[in-house]
Amino acid sequence: MNNKITSWSAEPAIRFAAEEWARLAMQYGGRLRAVASDAAVTITTIDEALEHGCSARLQAELADQRELKQGSYWMEVKEREVLLAGLTPAAALYAVYDFFKVYAGVHWIYPGEEPALSDELPGPEGEARLYEPWFGRRGFVFENIYDPAFISDMIDWMAKNRVGEIFFTFMLWDNIRDTVAPEIVKRGMDITLGGHSMKFFLDKEEALHRQSADHPYMAKRQLDYGDPSWQQSVIGMIADYCADVPRLTRVSLWPEDVSSQSETFLELYIRHTEQLKRKLNDKLPGVEVEHISYNAGLSWKMLDRGSMSGSREIDTLLAFWGRDYRYGLEESPSLSDRKADRIERDWAAEAHRNGTKLTIFEYYSDHYMFSALFPSIPSRIVADMAYFRELQADGLTNLVVPCPGYPDYDWKWAQAFNGYVFCRALWGEDLSAILNDYYTYYPPEQREPVKALLELVENAAAEVTGWNIPLFPHRIVDADKIPEQEKAKARDKVTALLEKLSAGLDQIQTQAAPGTRAGKAFDYAKHLAELADLKKKEWS
C-alpha cells in the first residue's frame, strides 16, 4: 500500500501509531477490501480531528457533549479516506490495531507471537463508528515477575488489545524500568505503582527477598497505621520517588498481605493513604491515589467497610480473594461469595455517593490462586464484565502471577487465553465473537478438538477455585502440606473432582484425530491431566 498518512500531533503514541499503520499496511494490505491501496489516512486525536474539520459525522456523534470513557476512538472508513481519531493518543493507536482486526482479520491472540488471520476476508463496506469501552480503566498487574522480555511482550500485546494501564510494584518497576519505560511511553500507556510495596521504602532487603520468592504472599506482620512515627518520612520518600516516573497516573499502595482483625485497621490505612494523596498533590497534582479493600488472610475486616464512611479524597480498589469461579458472586452457593457480592455492591454505592472511582481487582491470570491446575474460564470472564458494569465500576485490573516449579509447563501461554478474553470483554464484546476470533489461532482441523478441550477445562478445572477458602492457606495442589484431619474431610470430593478432570482430558485427547493432537493447547491438556493424576494419588 502507498498511503499518505496525516497526523498533527508530536505525541509519541501518535507517531508510533503512524509507524504501526505503515508496517501493518505493508504486511496485511493485500487483505484489505474496504479501502484503496493509496487511500489517504489521518491518525490523530478526536480534539484535533474536530479542530481540523475532518468529519461532520464525528461532530454530530459528539453533539450531546457527554463524557467519553478513556480509550474511546472514532473509526471512519471510506474507499479513499480513513480517519482514526482517539480520545487520547493511546486510543488513536488502538484505532490503528482495531482497523486491521476489523478490515484485514488480524488478531493478536498471544503475547510475543505472530497474529492469527481470519480465514475469510472481511467485506468491502466501510463504516463510521465510535468505539467506547465498558470501563475507562483497563489494566494488568505485575507484582513479582522479574522477566523484562515477557513484560515487554505483554506491553506490546496489551496495546494491540486496547488495554491502557500497566501496574507494577515499586520494586519490580525499579528493576525493569530502563527496559520497559520506552515501550510504555511510545504507546501512551498509563503506569500505576504500588501493590505490596511499603517494604521497598521501609526495608529494601526484605522487599528484594519477597520479589524472588516462589510464594507471592510473604508478609510476616502487618504495618501499624495507627503509629504516626514512620508515616510522614515514608510518604515523603514515595513522593520523591514518583517525581521522575514517566506516564505515572496513579499510586495504589496496599497494606502487607497478612490478616488484620482490628476493627479500626481499614479506617487507619485509608487515612494514611489520604495523607499520601495530599503530599503527592503538592508535587504531582495530576497523579491519582487509591486505597485497596482486600480480604488478606481471609480477613473480612480488611474488605468490608461496615459502618465506616468511605473516603471522599481517594478512590477504591476492591479485591476479593478466594471466590469460586464456576459462579458469579450473586448466584454462587458459597456464603463467602454472596457476602462478597453484598460488600462489592456496598462499596460501589459508597463510591458513587462520594464522587470517587471504583476499580475491581481480578485474578484471571493468577497461577497462585488458580494453581498449576489452571482453568481457562472465558464464559465466566464475559459474564463478570456484565456484573461489574451493573455495579457501575470505573475500571478492571487483572493480576498476572507466575507458576514456578513446573519447568515443562508454559504458564505464560496458559494465562494468556483468560487475558485475551478479559481484554475483549472490557469493551463489551460478546463471547461468541471473542471465541470465533480466538480459534483462528489454530489450524482448521484442530479447532473442534481444542474447543472441546477448553470447554471441559472451564467446566471441570474451575471447580479447583472453590476449594481455596475451605483449604486456606492451602490449595488442592498442596496436598502434602494439608493436615490429615482437614484432608480427610475433603478427600472424597477432591478426588472425585480430580478424577473427572483427568478422565475428561484423557477422553478428549483419545478421541481427537492423531494429526490434531499437537500444539500448545494439547501440551496444556497433557500438563493438567498428569498433574490431576499426581494430585489424586497424593489425596488418596
Coordinates of C-alpha atoms in Angstrom, one line a residue:
M1 CA 0.0 0.0 0.0
N2 CA 1.1 3.6 -0.6
N3 CA -0.9 5.7 1.9
K4 CA -0.4 9.3 2.6
I5 CA -0.5 9.5 6.4
T6 CA -1.5 12.7 8.1
S7 CA -1.1 13.4 11.8
W8 CA -0.7 16.8 13.5
S9 CA 0.4 15.7 16.9
A10 CA 4.0 15.2 18.1
E11 CA 2.8 12.9 20.9
P12 CA 4.9 9.7 20.9
A13 CA 1.8 7.4 20.7
I14 CA 0.6 9.3 17.6
R15 CA 4.0 8.9 15.9
F16 CA 4.1 5.3 16.8
A17 CA 0.5 4.8 15.5
A18 CA 1.6 6.2 12.2
E19 CA 4.6 3.8 12.1
E20 CA 2.4 0.9 13.0
W21 CA 0.0 1.7 10.2
A22 CA 2.8 1.8 7.7
R23 CA 4.2 -1.6 9.0
L24 CA 0.8 -3.3 9.1
A25 CA -0.3 -2.0 5.7
M26 CA 2.9 -3.4 4.2
Q27 CA 2.2 -6.8 5.8
Y28 CA -1.5 -7.1 5.5
G29 CA -2.6 -4.5 2.9
G30 CA -3.4 -7.2 0.5
R31 CA -6.2 -8.4 2.8
L32 CA -8.0 -5.0 2.8
R33 CA -11.1 -4.7 0.6
A34 CA -12.7 -1.7 2.1
V35 CA -10.0 0.9 1.2
A36 CA -7.9 1.7 -1.9
S37 CA -4.2 1.0 -1.8
D38 CA -3.5 4.7 -2.0
A39 CA -6.2 5.9 0.4
A40 CA -5.4 9.0 2.5
V41 CA -5.1 8.1 6.2
T42 CA -5.4 10.5 9.1
I43 CA -4.3 9.4 12.5
T44 CA -5.0 11.9 15.3
T45 CA -6.9 12.7 18.4
I46 CA -10.6 13.5 18.4
D47 CA -9.9 17.1 19.5
E48 CA -7.6 17.7 16.6
A49 CA -9.9 15.9 14.2
L50 CA -12.7 18.3 15.2
E51 CA -10.4 21.3 15.1
H52 CA -9.4 20.5 11.5
G53 CA -13.0 19.8 10.4
C54 CA -12.2 16.2 9.5
S55 CA -15.6 14.7 9.9
A56 CA -19.1 16.1 10.1
R57 CA -20.3 12.7 11.3
L58 CA -17.9 12.7 14.2
Q59 CA -19.0 16.2 15.2
A60 CA -22.7 15.0 15.1
E61 CA -21.8 11.9 17.2
L62 CA -20.4 14.1 19.9
A63 CA -23.1 16.8 19.8
D64 CA -24.5 15.7 23.1
Q65 CA -21.2 16.5 24.8
R66 CA -21.3 13.5 27.1
E67 CA -18.0 12.4 28.6
L68 CA -16.4 9.5 26.8
K69 CA -14.7 6.7 28.6
Q70 CA -10.9 6.6 28.5
G71 CA -9.7 4.7 25.4
S72 CA -12.6 5.7 23.1
Y73 CA -11.9 6.3 19.5
W74 CA -13.6 7.1 16.2
M75 CA -13.1 5.0 13.0
E76 CA -14.4 6.4 9.7
V77 CA -13.6 4.3 6.7
K78 CA -14.2 5.2 3.1
E79 CA -12.7 3.8 -0.1
R80 CA -10.2 6.6 -0.4
E81 CA -10.2 8.1 3.1
V82 CA -9.6 6.7 6.6
L83 CA -9.9 8.7 9.8
L84 CA -8.7 7.1 13.0
A85 CA -9.1 9.5 15.9
G86 CA -8.6 8.7 19.6
L87 CA -9.8 10.4 22.7
T88 CA -6.2 10.2 23.7
P89 CA -3.0 9.5 21.6
A90 CA -3.1 5.9 23.0
A91 CA -6.6 5.5 21.8
A92 CA -5.5 6.5 18.3
L93 CA -3.1 3.6 18.4
Y94 CA -5.9 1.3 19.4
A95 CA -7.8 2.5 16.4
V96 CA -5.0 1.5 14.1
Y97 CA -4.8 -2.0 15.5
D98 CA -8.6 -2.4 15.5
F99 CA -8.8 -1.2 11.9
F100 CA -6.6 -4.1 10.9
K101 CA -8.6 -6.5 13.1
V102 CA -11.9 -5.3 11.6
Y103 CA -10.9 -4.9 7.9
A104 CA -8.0 -7.3 7.5
G105 CA -8.9 -10.0 10.0
V106 CA -5.7 -9.7 12.0
H107 CA -5.9 -10.9 15.6
W108 CA -3.2 -10.6 18.3
I109 CA -4.1 -13.6 20.4
Y110 CA -0.8 -14.5 22.3
P111 CA 1.9 -12.2 23.6
G112 CA 5.2 -12.4 21.6
E113 CA 3.6 -14.4 18.8
E114 CA 2.7 -13.6 15.2
P115 CA -1.0 -12.6 14.9
A116 CA -3.7 -15.1 13.7
L117 CA -5.6 -14.3 10.5
S118 CA -9.2 -14.9 9.8
D119 CA -10.0 -17.5 7.2
E120 CA -12.4 -15.2 5.4
L121 CA -11.6 -11.7 4.4
P122 CA -14.0 -9.0 5.9
G123 CA -16.4 -7.4 3.5
P124 CA -15.7 -4.2 1.4
E125 CA -18.1 -1.9 3.3
G126 CA -16.7 0.9 5.3
E127 CA -18.2 2.4 8.5
A128 CA -18.2 5.5 10.6
R129 CA -18.4 4.4 14.3
L130 CA -17.5 5.5 17.7
Y131 CA -15.9 2.7 19.8
E132 CA -16.2 3.1 23.5
P133 CA -15.2 0.6 26.2
W134 CA -17.4 -0.5 29.1
F135 CA -14.7 0.5 31.5
G136 CA -12.4 3.5 31.3
R137 CA -9.6 1.9 33.3
R138 CA -8.3 -1.3 31.9
G139 CA -5.1 -2.8 33.2
F140 CA -2.8 -5.7 34.0
V141 CA -1.0 -6.0 37.3
F142 CA 2.6 -7.4 37.8
E143 CA 3.9 -7.9 41.3
N144 CA 6.7 -10.4 41.3
I145 CA 7.7 -11.3 37.7
Y146 CA 11.2 -10.2 37.0
D147 CA 11.1 -11.0 33.3
P148 CA 11.7 -7.9 31.2
A149 CA 11.3 -9.7 27.9
F150 CA 8.0 -11.2 28.9
I151 CA 6.7 -7.9 30.3
S152 CA 7.8 -6.1 27.1
D153 CA 5.8 -8.7 25.1
M154 CA 2.8 -8.1 27.3
I155 CA 3.1 -4.3 26.9
D156 CA 3.0 -4.7 23.1
W157 CA 0.1 -7.2 23.3
M158 CA -1.9 -5.1 25.7
A159 CA -1.8 -2.1 23.4
K160 CA -2.8 -4.3 20.5
N161 CA -5.8 -5.5 22.5
R162 CA -6.8 -1.9 23.7
V163 CA -5.6 -2.1 27.3
G164 CA -4.2 1.2 28.6
E165 CA -2.6 0.6 32.0
I166 CA 0.2 -1.4 33.5
F167 CA 0.6 -1.7 37.3
F168 CA 3.9 -2.5 38.9
T169 CA 5.1 -2.9 42.5
F170 CA 7.8 -0.3 43.2
M171 CA 10.5 -3.0 43.5
L172 CA 9.6 -4.5 40.1
W173 CA 9.5 -1.1 38.4
D174 CA 12.8 -0.2 39.9
N175 CA 14.4 -3.3 38.4
I176 CA 12.9 -3.2 34.9
R177 CA 12.2 0.5 34.3
D178 CA 15.1 1.0 31.9
T179 CA 13.9 -1.8 29.6
V180 CA 10.1 -1.2 29.7
A181 CA 9.7 2.5 30.1
P182 CA 10.4 3.4 26.4
E183 CA 7.9 0.7 25.3
I184 CA 5.3 2.2 27.6
V185 CA 5.9 5.8 26.7
K186 CA 5.7 5.3 22.9
R187 CA 2.3 3.5 23.3
G188 CA 0.9 6.2 25.6
M189 CA 0.2 3.7 28.3
D190 CA -0.5 4.7 31.9
I191 CA 1.5 3.5 34.8
T192 CA 0.3 2.7 38.3
L193 CA 2.8 2.0 41.0
G194 CA 2.1 0.4 44.3
G195 CA 0.9 -3.0 45.4
H196 CA 2.5 -4.6 48.5
S197 CA 5.4 -2.2 48.2
M198 CA 5.8 -0.5 51.6
K199 CA 8.8 -2.6 52.3
F200 CA 10.5 -1.0 49.3
F201 CA 10.7 2.2 51.4
L202 CA 10.9 0.6 54.9
D203 CA 13.2 -2.5 54.3
K204 CA 14.6 -3.0 50.8
E205 CA 16.4 -6.2 51.7
E206 CA 13.1 -7.8 52.7
A207 CA 11.4 -6.4 49.6
L208 CA 14.1 -7.9 47.4
H209 CA 13.7 -11.3 49.1
R210 CA 9.9 -11.2 48.5
Q211 CA 10.4 -10.3 44.9
S212 CA 12.4 -13.5 44.2
A213 CA 10.2 -15.8 46.4
D214 CA 8.2 -18.7 44.9
H215 CA 5.3 -17.9 47.2
P216 CA 3.7 -14.5 46.3
Y217 CA 2.3 -13.8 49.7
M218 CA 5.3 -13.4 52.0
A219 CA 4.4 -10.7 54.6
K220 CA 5.2 -11.8 58.2
R221 CA 3.4 -9.0 60.0
Q222 CA 1.0 -6.1 59.3
L223 CA 2.0 -2.4 59.3
D224 CA 0.7 -0.3 62.2
Y225 CA -1.2 2.5 60.5
G226 CA -2.1 3.9 64.0
D227 CA 1.6 4.7 64.6
P228 CA 2.4 8.1 63.1
S229 CA 6.2 7.9 63.7
W230 CA 7.1 6.2 60.4
Q231 CA 4.4 7.6 58.1
Q232 CA 5.5 11.1 57.2
S233 CA 9.1 10.2 56.3
V234 CA 7.9 7.3 54.1
I235 CA 5.2 9.4 52.4
G236 CA 8.0 11.9 51.6
M237 CA 10.2 9.1 50.1
I238 CA 7.2 7.9 48.0
A239 CA 6.5 11.4 46.6
D240 CA 10.2 12.0 45.8
Y241 CA 10.5 8.6 44.0
C242 CA 7.4 9.2 41.9
A243 CA 8.6 12.6 40.6
D244 CA 10.6 11.1 37.7
V245 CA 8.4 8.2 36.7
P246 CA 7.2 8.7 33.1
R247 CA 3.5 8.2 32.4
L248 CA 2.7 7.8 36.1
T249 CA -1.1 8.1 36.5
R250 CA -1.8 6.5 39.9
V251 CA -0.3 5.4 43.2
S252 CA -2.0 2.4 44.7
L253 CA -0.1 1.3 47.8
W254 CA -1.5 -1.6 49.9
P255 CA -1.1 -2.9 53.4
E256 CA 1.1 -6.0 53.9
D257 CA -0.5 -9.2 52.6
V258 CA -1.4 -10.6 56.0
S259 CA -4.6 -10.6 58.0
S260 CA -5.6 -7.9 60.5
Q261 CA -8.7 -8.4 62.7
S262 CA -8.6 -4.9 64.1
E263 CA -11.9 -3.0 63.9
T264 CA -10.0 0.2 63.0
F265 CA -7.4 -1.2 60.6
L266 CA -9.1 -0.3 57.4
E267 CA -10.0 3.2 58.5
L268 CA -6.5 4.0 59.7
Y269 CA -5.0 2.7 56.5
I270 CA -7.4 4.8 54.4
R271 CA -6.5 7.9 56.5
H272 CA -2.8 7.2 55.8
T273 CA -3.5 6.9 52.1
E274 CA -5.3 10.2 52.1
Q275 CA -2.2 11.8 53.6
L276 CA -0.2 10.3 50.7
K277 CA -2.7 11.9 48.3
R278 CA -2.2 15.3 49.8
K279 CA 1.6 15.1 49.7
L280 CA 1.5 13.9 46.1
N281 CA -0.8 16.7 45.1
D282 CA 1.9 19.2 46.2
K283 CA 4.4 17.6 43.8
L284 CA 2.4 15.8 41.2
P285 CA -1.1 17.2 41.1
G286 CA -2.3 15.1 38.2
V287 CA -1.5 11.7 39.9
E288 CA -4.4 9.8 41.4
V289 CA -4.3 7.8 44.6
E290 CA -6.4 4.9 45.7
H291 CA -6.7 2.6 48.6
I292 CA -7.4 -1.1 48.4
S293 CA -10.0 -3.1 50.3
Y294 CA -8.9 -6.7 50.2
N295 CA -9.6 -9.7 52.4
A296 CA -5.9 -10.5 53.1
G297 CA -5.6 -13.8 55.1
L298 CA -9.4 -14.0 54.6
S299 CA -10.0 -11.1 56.9
W300 CA -13.4 -9.6 56.2
K301 CA -12.5 -6.6 58.3
M302 CA -10.0 -5.6 55.6
L303 CA -12.6 -5.8 52.9
D304 CA -15.9 -4.8 54.4
R305 CA -16.3 -1.1 55.4
G306 CA -19.0 -1.9 57.8
S307 CA -20.3 1.4 59.3
M308 CA -17.2 3.4 58.3
S309 CA -17.7 6.1 55.7
G310 CA -15.7 5.8 52.5
S311 CA -13.2 8.4 51.5
R312 CA -14.1 11.5 49.6
E313 CA -10.5 12.1 48.6
I314 CA -9.2 8.9 47.2
D315 CA -10.5 6.1 45.0
T316 CA -11.2 2.5 45.9
L317 CA -9.6 -0.7 44.5
L318 CA -11.7 -3.7 45.6
A319 CA -10.2 -7.2 45.6
F320 CA -12.0 -10.3 46.9
W321 CA -9.6 -13.3 47.2
G322 CA -10.9 -16.9 47.2
R323 CA -14.1 -16.8 45.1
D324 CA -15.4 -19.9 43.3
Y325 CA -15.0 -19.1 39.6
R326 CA -17.7 -21.5 38.5
Y327 CA -20.3 -18.9 39.5
G328 CA -21.0 -15.2 39.6
L329 CA -20.8 -13.8 43.1
E330 CA -24.5 -13.1 43.3
E331 CA -25.5 -16.6 42.2
S332 CA -22.9 -18.7 44.0
P333 CA -23.8 -21.4 46.5
S334 CA -20.8 -20.2 48.5
L335 CA -21.7 -18.0 51.5
S336 CA -18.3 -16.2 51.1
D337 CA -19.1 -15.3 47.5
R338 CA -22.5 -14.0 48.3
K339 CA -21.1 -11.9 51.2
A340 CA -18.5 -10.5 48.8
D341 CA -21.3 -9.6 46.4
R342 CA -23.0 -7.6 49.2
I343 CA -19.7 -5.9 50.1
E344 CA -18.9 -5.0 46.4
R345 CA -22.4 -3.5 45.9
D346 CA -22.0 -1.5 49.1
W347 CA -18.6 -0.1 48.1
A348 CA -19.9 0.7 44.7
A349 CA -22.8 2.7 46.2
E350 CA -20.4 4.5 48.6
A351 CA -18.0 5.5 45.8
H352 CA -20.9 6.9 43.8
R353 CA -22.2 8.9 46.8
N354 CA -18.7 10.3 47.4
G355 CA -17.9 11.1 43.8
T356 CA -14.9 8.7 43.8
K357 CA -13.9 5.9 41.4
L358 CA -14.2 2.2 42.0
T359 CA -12.0 -0.4 40.3
I360 CA -12.3 -4.1 40.6
F361 CA -9.1 -6.2 41.0
E362 CA -9.4 -9.6 39.4
Y363 CA -7.3 -12.8 39.4
Y364 CA -7.9 -14.3 35.9
S365 CA -4.2 -14.8 35.2
D366 CA -3.1 -15.6 38.8
H367 CA -1.4 -19.0 38.9
Y368 CA -1.2 -18.8 42.7
M369 CA -4.9 -18.5 43.3
F370 CA -5.8 -20.8 40.3
S371 CA -2.8 -23.0 40.9
A372 CA -1.0 -25.1 38.3
L373 CA -4.4 -26.8 37.7
F374 CA -5.1 -23.6 35.9
P375 CA -8.6 -23.2 34.4
S376 CA -9.5 -21.3 31.2
I377 CA -12.7 -19.5 32.1
P378 CA -13.9 -17.4 29.1
S379 CA -17.6 -17.7 29.9
R380 CA -17.1 -16.6 33.5
I381 CA -15.0 -13.6 32.5
V382 CA -17.5 -12.3 30.0
A383 CA -20.4 -12.8 32.5
D384 CA -18.3 -11.0 35.2
M385 CA -17.9 -7.9 33.0
A386 CA -21.7 -7.6 32.7
Y387 CA -21.9 -7.8 36.5
F388 CA -19.2 -5.2 37.1
R389 CA -20.8 -2.9 34.6
E390 CA -24.1 -3.2 36.5
L391 CA -22.1 -2.1 39.6
Q392 CA -21.0 0.9 37.5
A393 CA -17.4 0.1 38.2
D394 CA -15.0 2.5 36.6
G395 CA -12.3 0.0 35.9
L396 CA -10.9 -3.5 36.0
T397 CA -7.4 -4.8 36.5
N398 CA -6.2 -8.4 36.1
L399 CA -3.3 -9.9 38.2
V400 CA -0.6 -12.0 36.5
V401 CA 1.2 -14.4 38.8
P402 CA 3.7 -17.0 37.6
C403 CA 3.8 -20.7 38.2
P404 CA 7.3 -21.8 39.4
G405 CA 8.1 -25.4 39.9
Y406 CA 6.8 -26.8 36.6
P407 CA 9.6 -26.3 34.1
D408 CA 7.8 -28.1 31.3
Y409 CA 4.6 -26.1 31.7
D410 CA 4.2 -23.0 29.6
W411 CA 2.3 -20.9 32.2
K412 CA 2.7 -17.7 30.2
W413 CA 0.8 -19.2 27.3
A414 CA -1.8 -20.7 29.6
Q415 CA -2.7 -17.5 31.4
A416 CA -2.9 -15.5 28.1
F417 CA -6.2 -17.1 27.0
N418 CA -8.0 -15.7 30.0
G419 CA -6.1 -12.4 29.5
Y420 CA -7.2 -12.2 25.8
V421 CA -10.9 -12.8 26.7
F422 CA -10.5 -10.2 29.5
C423 CA -9.2 -7.6 27.1
R424 CA -12.0 -8.1 24.7
A425 CA -14.8 -8.3 27.3
L426 CA -13.7 -5.0 28.8
W427 CA -15.2 -3.4 25.6
G428 CA -18.5 -5.3 25.9
E429 CA -17.8 -7.8 23.2
D430 CA -19.9 -11.0 23.3
L431 CA -18.4 -14.4 24.0
S432 CA -19.1 -15.9 20.6
A433 CA -17.3 -13.1 18.7
I434 CA -14.3 -13.4 21.1
L435 CA -14.1 -17.2 20.7
N436 CA -14.6 -17.1 16.9
D437 CA -11.5 -14.8 16.7
Y438 CA -9.6 -16.8 19.3
Y439 CA -9.9 -20.1 17.4
T440 CA -8.3 -18.6 14.3
Y441 CA -5.1 -19.2 16.2
Y442 CA -5.4 -22.9 15.4
P443 CA -5.3 -24.7 12.1
P444 CA -8.9 -25.6 11.0
E445 CA -8.5 -29.3 11.8
Q446 CA -7.6 -28.5 15.4
R447 CA -10.4 -26.1 16.2
E448 CA -13.1 -28.5 17.2
P449 CA -10.8 -30.7 19.4
V450 CA -9.3 -27.6 21.1
K451 CA -12.8 -26.1 21.6
A452 CA -13.9 -29.4 23.3
L453 CA -10.8 -29.3 25.4
L454 CA -11.2 -25.8 26.6
E455 CA -14.9 -26.2 27.4
L456 CA -14.1 -29.3 29.5
V457 CA -11.3 -27.3 31.3
E458 CA -13.8 -24.5 32.1
N459 CA -16.4 -26.9 33.4
A460 CA -14.1 -29.2 35.4
A461 CA -10.9 -27.3 36.4
A462 CA -12.7 -24.2 37.5
E463 CA -14.0 -26.2 40.5
V464 CA -10.5 -26.1 41.9
T465 CA -11.0 -22.5 42.9
G466 CA -14.0 -23.5 45.1
W467 CA -11.5 -25.1 47.5
N468 CA -9.3 -22.1 48.1
I469 CA -11.2 -20.8 51.1
P470 CA -12.1 -24.2 52.6
L471 CA -8.5 -25.3 52.5
F472 CA -6.9 -21.9 53.2
P473 CA -4.0 -21.3 53.5
H474 CA -3.5 -24.3 51.2
R475 CA -4.9 -25.2 47.8
I476 CA -5.8 -28.5 46.2
V477 CA -2.3 -28.8 44.8
D478 CA -0.8 -28.6 48.3
A479 CA -2.0 -32.0 49.4
D480 CA 1.3 -32.8 51.1
K481 CA 1.0 -29.7 53.3
I482 CA -2.6 -30.1 54.5
P483 CA -3.1 -31.7 58.0
E484 CA -4.6 -35.1 57.7
Q485 CA -7.7 -34.3 59.7
E486 CA -8.6 -31.5 57.3
K487 CA -7.6 -33.6 54.3
A488 CA -9.9 -36.4 55.4
K489 CA -13.0 -34.1 55.4
A490 CA -12.4 -33.0 51.8
R491 CA -10.8 -36.2 50.3
D492 CA -13.8 -37.8 48.6
K493 CA -15.0 -34.6 46.9
V494 CA -11.5 -33.5 45.9
T495 CA -10.5 -36.9 44.4
A496 CA -13.8 -37.0 42.5
L497 CA -13.0 -33.6 41.1
L498 CA -9.5 -34.6 40.0
E499 CA -10.8 -37.9 38.5
K500 CA -13.4 -36.0 36.5
L501 CA -10.8 -33.6 35.1
S502 CA -8.2 -36.4 34.4
A503 CA -10.8 -38.7 32.7
G504 CA -12.3 -35.9 30.7
L505 CA -8.9 -34.7 29.4
D506 CA -7.9 -38.3 28.5
Q507 CA -11.1 -38.9 26.6
I508 CA -10.7 -35.7 24.5
Q509 CA -7.1 -36.5 23.7
T510 CA -8.0 -40.1 22.8
Q511 CA -10.9 -39.0 20.6
A512 CA -9.0 -36.3 18.7
A513 CA -7.6 -37.4 15.4
P514 CA -3.9 -38.2 15.6
G515 CA -2.9 -35.2 13.4
T516 CA -4.8 -32.7 15.6
R517 CA -3.2 -33.6 19.0
A518 CA -0.2 -31.4 18.6
G519 CA 0.5 -27.8 19.7
K520 CA 0.4 -25.8 22.9
A521 CA -3.3 -26.4 23.7
F522 CA -2.6 -30.2 23.9
D523 CA 0.6 -29.6 25.8
Y524 CA -1.6 -27.6 28.3
A525 CA -4.1 -30.6 28.4
K526 CA -1.2 -33.0 29.0
H527 CA 0.1 -30.9 31.9
L528 CA -3.4 -30.7 33.5
A529 CA -4.1 -34.4 33.1
E530 CA -0.7 -35.5 34.5
L531 CA -1.0 -33.1 37.4
A532 CA -4.5 -34.2 38.2
D533 CA -3.4 -37.8 38.3
L534 CA -0.4 -36.9 40.6
K535 CA -2.6 -34.9 43.0
K536 CA -5.2 -37.6 43.0
K537 CA -2.6 -40.0 44.4
E538 CA -1.5 -37.5 47.0
W539 CA -5.1 -37.0 48.1
S540 CA -5.9 -40.8 48.2

